[in-house]
Structures are given as C-alpha cells and as structure tokens.
PDB file of C-alpha atoms and ligand atoms in Angstrom:
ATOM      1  CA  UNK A  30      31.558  56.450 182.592  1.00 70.00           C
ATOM      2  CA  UNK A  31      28.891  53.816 182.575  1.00 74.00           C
ATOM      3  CA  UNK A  32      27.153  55.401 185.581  1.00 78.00           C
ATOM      4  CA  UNK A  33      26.790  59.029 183.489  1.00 83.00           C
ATOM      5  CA  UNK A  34      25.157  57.223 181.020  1.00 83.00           C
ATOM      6  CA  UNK A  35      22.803  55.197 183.189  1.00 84.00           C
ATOM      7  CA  UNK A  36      21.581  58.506 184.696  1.00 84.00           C
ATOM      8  CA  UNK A  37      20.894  59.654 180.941  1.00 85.00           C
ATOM      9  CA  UNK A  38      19.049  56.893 180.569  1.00 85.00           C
ATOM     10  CA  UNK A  39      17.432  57.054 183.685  1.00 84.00           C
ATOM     11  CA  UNK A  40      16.208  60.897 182.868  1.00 85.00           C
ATOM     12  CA  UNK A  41      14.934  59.619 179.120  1.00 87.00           C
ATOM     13  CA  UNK A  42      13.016  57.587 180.572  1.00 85.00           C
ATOM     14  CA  UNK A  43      11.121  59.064 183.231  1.00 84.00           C
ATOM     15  CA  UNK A  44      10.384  62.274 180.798  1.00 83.00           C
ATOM     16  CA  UNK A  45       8.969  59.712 178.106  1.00 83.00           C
ATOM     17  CA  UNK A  46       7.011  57.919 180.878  1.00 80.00           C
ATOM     18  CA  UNK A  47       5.945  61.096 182.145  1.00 81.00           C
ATOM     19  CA  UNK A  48       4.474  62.665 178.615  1.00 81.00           C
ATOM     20  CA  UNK A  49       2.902  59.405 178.512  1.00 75.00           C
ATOM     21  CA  UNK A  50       1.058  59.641 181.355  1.00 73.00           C
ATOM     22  CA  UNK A  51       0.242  63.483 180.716  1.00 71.00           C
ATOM     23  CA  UNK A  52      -1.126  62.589 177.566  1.00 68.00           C
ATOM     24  CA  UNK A  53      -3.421  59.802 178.544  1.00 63.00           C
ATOM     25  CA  UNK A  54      -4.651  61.799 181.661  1.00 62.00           C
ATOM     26  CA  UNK A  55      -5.186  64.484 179.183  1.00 57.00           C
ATOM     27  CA  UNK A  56      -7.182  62.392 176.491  1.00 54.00           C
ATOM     28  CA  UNK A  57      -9.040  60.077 178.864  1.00 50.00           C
ATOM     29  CA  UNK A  58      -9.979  62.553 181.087  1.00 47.00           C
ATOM     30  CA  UNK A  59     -11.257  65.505 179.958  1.00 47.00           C
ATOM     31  CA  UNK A  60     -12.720  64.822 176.157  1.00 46.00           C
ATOM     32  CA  UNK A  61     -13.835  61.077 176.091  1.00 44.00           C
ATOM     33  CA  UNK A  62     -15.424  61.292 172.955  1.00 46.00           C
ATOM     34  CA  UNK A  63     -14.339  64.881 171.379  1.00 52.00           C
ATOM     35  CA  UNK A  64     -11.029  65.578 169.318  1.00 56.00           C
ATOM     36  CA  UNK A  65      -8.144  67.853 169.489  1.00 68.00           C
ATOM     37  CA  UNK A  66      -6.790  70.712 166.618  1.00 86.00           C
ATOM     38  CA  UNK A  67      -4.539  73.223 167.158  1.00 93.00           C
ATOM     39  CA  UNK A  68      -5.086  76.864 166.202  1.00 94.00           C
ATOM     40  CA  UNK A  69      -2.824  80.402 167.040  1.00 94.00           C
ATOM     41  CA  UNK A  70      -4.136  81.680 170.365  1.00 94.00           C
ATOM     42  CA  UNK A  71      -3.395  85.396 168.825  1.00 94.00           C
ATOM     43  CA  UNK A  72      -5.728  84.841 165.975  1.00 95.00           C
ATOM     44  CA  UNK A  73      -8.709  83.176 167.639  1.00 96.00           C
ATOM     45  CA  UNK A  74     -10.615  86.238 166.677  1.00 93.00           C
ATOM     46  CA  UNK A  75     -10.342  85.766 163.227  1.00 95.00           C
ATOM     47  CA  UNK A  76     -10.291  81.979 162.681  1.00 95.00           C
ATOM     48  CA  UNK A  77     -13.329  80.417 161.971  1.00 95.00           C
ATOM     49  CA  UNK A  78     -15.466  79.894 163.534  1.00 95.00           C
ATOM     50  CA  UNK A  79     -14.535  81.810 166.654  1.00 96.00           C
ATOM     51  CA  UNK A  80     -14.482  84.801 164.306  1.00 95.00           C
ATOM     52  CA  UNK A  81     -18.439  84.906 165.090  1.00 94.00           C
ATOM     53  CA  UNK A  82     -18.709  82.550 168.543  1.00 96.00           C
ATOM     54  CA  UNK A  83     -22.385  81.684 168.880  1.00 96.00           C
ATOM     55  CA  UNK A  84     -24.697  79.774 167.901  1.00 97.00           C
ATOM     56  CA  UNK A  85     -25.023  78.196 163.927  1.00 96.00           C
ATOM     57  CA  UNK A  86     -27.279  75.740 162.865  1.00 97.00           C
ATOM     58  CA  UNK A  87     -25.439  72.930 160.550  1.00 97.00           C
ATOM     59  CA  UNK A  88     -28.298  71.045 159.485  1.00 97.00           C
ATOM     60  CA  UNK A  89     -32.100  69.954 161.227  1.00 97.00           C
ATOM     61  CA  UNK A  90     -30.729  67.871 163.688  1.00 97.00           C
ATOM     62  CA  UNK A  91     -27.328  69.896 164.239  1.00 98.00           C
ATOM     63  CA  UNK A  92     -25.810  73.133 166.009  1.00 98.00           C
ATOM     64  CA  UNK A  93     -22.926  74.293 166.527  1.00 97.00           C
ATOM     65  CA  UNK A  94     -21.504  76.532 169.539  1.00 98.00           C
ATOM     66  CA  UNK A  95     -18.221  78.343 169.036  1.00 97.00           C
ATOM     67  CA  UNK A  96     -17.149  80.047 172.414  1.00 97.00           C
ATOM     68  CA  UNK A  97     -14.026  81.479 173.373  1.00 97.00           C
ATOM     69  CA  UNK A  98     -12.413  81.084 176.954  1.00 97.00           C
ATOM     70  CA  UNK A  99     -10.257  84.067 178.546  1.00 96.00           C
ATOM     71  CA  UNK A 100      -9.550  85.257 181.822  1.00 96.00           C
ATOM     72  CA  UNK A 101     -12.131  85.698 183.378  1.00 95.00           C
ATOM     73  CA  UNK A 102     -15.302  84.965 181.043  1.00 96.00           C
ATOM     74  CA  UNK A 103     -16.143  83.412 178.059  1.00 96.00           C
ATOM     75  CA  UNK A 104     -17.126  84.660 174.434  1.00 94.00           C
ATOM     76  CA  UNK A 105     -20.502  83.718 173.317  1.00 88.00           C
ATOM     77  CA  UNK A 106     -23.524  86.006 173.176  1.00 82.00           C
ATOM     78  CA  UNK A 107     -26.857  84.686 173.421  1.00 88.00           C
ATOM     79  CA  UNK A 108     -26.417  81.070 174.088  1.00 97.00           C
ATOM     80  CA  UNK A 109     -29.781  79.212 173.691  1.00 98.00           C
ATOM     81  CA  UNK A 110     -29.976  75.840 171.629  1.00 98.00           C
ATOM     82  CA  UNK A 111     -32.934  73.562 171.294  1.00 98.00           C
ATOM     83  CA  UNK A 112     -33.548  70.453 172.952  1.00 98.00           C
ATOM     84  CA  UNK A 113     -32.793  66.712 171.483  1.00 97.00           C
ATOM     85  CA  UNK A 114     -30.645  67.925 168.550  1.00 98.00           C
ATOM     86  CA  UNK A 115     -26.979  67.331 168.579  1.00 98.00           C
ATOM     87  CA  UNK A 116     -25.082  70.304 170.015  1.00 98.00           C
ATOM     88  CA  UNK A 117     -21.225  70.561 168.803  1.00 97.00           C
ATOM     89  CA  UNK A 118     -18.788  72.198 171.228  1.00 97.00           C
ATOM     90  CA  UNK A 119     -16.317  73.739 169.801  1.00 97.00           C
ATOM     91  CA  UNK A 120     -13.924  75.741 172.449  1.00 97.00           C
ATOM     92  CA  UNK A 121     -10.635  77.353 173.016  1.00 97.00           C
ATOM     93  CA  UNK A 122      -8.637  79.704 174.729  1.00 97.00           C
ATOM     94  CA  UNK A 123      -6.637  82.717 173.850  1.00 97.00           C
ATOM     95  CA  UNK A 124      -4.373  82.734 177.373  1.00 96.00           C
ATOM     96  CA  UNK A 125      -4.239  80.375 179.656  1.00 97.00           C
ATOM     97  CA  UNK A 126      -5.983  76.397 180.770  1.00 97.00           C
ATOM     98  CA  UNK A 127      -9.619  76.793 181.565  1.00 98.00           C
ATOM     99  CA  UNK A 128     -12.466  74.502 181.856  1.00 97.00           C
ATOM    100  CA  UNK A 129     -15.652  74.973 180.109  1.00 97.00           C
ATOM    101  CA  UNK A 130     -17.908  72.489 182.211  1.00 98.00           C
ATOM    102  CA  UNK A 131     -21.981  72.379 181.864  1.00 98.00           C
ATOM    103  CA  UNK A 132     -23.613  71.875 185.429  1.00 96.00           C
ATOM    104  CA  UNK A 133     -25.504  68.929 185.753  1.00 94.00           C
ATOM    105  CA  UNK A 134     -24.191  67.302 182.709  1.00 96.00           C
ATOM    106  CA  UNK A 135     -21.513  64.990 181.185  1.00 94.00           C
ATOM    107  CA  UNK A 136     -19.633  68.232 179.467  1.00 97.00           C
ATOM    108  CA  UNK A 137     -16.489  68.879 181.177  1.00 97.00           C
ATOM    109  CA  UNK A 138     -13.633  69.868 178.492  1.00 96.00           C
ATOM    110  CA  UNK A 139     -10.825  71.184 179.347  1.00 96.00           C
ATOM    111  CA  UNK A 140      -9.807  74.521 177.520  1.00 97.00           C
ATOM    112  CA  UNK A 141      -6.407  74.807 176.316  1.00 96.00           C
ATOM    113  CA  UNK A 142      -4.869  77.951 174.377  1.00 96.00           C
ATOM    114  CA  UNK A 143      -3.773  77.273 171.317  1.00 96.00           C
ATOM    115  CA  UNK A 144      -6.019  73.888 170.916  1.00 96.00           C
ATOM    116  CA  UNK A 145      -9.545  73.383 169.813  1.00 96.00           C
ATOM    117  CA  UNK A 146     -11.764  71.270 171.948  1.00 96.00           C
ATOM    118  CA  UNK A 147     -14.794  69.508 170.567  1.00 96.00           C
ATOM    119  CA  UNK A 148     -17.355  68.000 172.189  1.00 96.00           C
ATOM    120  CA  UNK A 149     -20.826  66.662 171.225  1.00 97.00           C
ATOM    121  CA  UNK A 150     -24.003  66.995 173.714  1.00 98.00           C
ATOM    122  CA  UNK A 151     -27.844  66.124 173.277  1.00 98.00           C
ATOM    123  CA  UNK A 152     -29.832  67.992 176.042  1.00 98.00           C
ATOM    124  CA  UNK A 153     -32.731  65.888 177.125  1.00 97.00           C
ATOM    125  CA  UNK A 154     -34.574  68.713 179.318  1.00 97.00           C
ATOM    126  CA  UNK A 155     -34.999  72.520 178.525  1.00 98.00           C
ATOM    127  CA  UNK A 156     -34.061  74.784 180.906  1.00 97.00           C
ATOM    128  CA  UNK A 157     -31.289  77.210 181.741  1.00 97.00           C
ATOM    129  CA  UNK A 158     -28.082  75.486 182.200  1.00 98.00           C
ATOM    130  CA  UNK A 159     -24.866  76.968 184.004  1.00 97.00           C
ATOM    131  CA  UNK A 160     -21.661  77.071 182.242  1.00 97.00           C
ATOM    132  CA  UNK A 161     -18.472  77.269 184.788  1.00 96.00           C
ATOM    133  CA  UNK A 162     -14.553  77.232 184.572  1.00 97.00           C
ATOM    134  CA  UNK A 163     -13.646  74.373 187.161  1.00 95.00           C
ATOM    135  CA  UNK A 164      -9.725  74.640 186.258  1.00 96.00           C
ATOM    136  CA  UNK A 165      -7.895  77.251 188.577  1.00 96.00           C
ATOM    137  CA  UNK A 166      -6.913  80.247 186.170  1.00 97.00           C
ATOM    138  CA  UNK A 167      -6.022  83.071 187.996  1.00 96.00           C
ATOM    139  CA  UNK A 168      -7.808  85.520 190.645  1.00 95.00           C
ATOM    140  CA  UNK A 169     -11.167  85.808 188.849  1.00 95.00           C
ATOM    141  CA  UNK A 170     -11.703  82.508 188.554  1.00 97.00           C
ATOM    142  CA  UNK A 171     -14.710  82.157 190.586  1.00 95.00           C
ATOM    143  CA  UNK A 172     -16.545  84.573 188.575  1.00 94.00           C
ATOM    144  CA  UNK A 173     -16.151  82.651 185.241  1.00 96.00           C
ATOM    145  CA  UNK A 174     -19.385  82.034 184.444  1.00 95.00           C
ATOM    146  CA  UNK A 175     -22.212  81.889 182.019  1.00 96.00           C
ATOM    147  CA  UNK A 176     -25.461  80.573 181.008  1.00 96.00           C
ATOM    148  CA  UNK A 177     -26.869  78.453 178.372  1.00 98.00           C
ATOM    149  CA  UNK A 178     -30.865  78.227 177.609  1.00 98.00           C
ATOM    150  CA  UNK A 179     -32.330  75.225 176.148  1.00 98.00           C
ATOM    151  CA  UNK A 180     -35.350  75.360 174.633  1.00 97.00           C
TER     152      UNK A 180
HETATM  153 CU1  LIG B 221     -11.144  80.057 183.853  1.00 81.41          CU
HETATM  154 CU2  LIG B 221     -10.988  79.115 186.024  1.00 81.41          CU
END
C-alpha cells in the first residue's frame, strides 16, 4: 500500500521538477529581456497587430515589427527599420515552434503558436540583416528565411 503511494509521489514529483526546468530553460533561454502573451493561433490574422505585420512607427525613437512565423516563411513585407531607434519584436506562430533569430545579433526568440514573443533591439550599423528559423520545424526548414534592411 505504502509503496503505490510512494511511486505517486515519486511521478508528482519528477513532472513538477520537470515543468520547472522546461519553464526556466524556456524563459532564460530564449527571451532574456522580452515577455510572453498568449493569443489563438487560428486568429493571428486578425488580431492586432499581426492583422497588418510590418513595420509601424510608435513614436521618434520607436518601431514596431509584427511578423508572423509559419511553415516555411515568415509574414512581413518590406522589412526595413532605421538605425539607433528602438525596434520592438513582436512574433508568433500560427502552427508549429519556430525560431525567429537575426544573424549577427543578440535576437534569438523562440516562436511559439499560440504565444506572443517580444523582444526589443537597437541596431548599431545599417545594412541588410538575415532573418533565419534555427528551431527544426519540418522539411522546409532550411529555406525559412528572410531579410531585414536597416537604414
Ligand atoms: Cu521554422 Cu525551422
């Protein structure tokens, strides 16, 4: 009797230890200093604001870049933002875990469907900047790709 509930307690814990470490792998590791919100993968087209993914200037010193992920590319036309102003990240996925990672920079988020990721970057150095998917998400994943211009 007492070994029956030992293994119950055994299982508990090791799911509770393992969320735990999911979690902080997931927090630590892939958006230091950018936030999580949930949203309906299904209606990413018409919440805002991946209802126009793009560019939108917030204020002087402030843009914002909605772009959706999806097997095998992403969703945002014309990509070019200007250099030293804070760019805001703003990224999700309507099927499955993709990355959405800026070569030759610090922004590597990790794109999950039915969350928002956020991320802030300052570009120091104009120039034409290649965005990849470095999280394995199916047989086209090599050819996720894009481009963003700084100016
Ligand atoms: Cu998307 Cu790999």
């Amino acid at each position: 009797k007492y070994e029956k509930i030992w293994l119950v307690f055994g299982l508990v814990s090791l799911i509770v230890f393992l969320s735990i470490v999911g979690v902080s792998a997931f927090s630590h590791g892939h958006t230091p200093a950018g936030g999580m919100t949930t949203i309906d993968p299904k209606k990413v087209n018409e919440t805002a604001p991946f209802d126009k993914p793009g560019v939108t200037q917030i204020d002087d010193d402030t843009y914002q870049v909605a772009i959706v992920a999806m097997a095998f590319g992403y969703t945002a036309p014309d990509l070019k933002v200007p250099v030293g102003k804070e760019i805001i990240f703003k990224v999700t996925s309507t099927d499955v875990v993709h990355s959405f990672t800026i070569d030759n920079t610090k922004v590597n988020m990790m794109v999950v469907p039915g969350q928002i990721t956020t991320k802030s970057y300052t570009f120091d150095k104009p120039g034409k900047y290649l965005i990849l998917c470095n999280e394995y998400c199916g047989s086209g994943h090599h050819y996720m790709f894009t481009e963003i211009e700084v100016y």
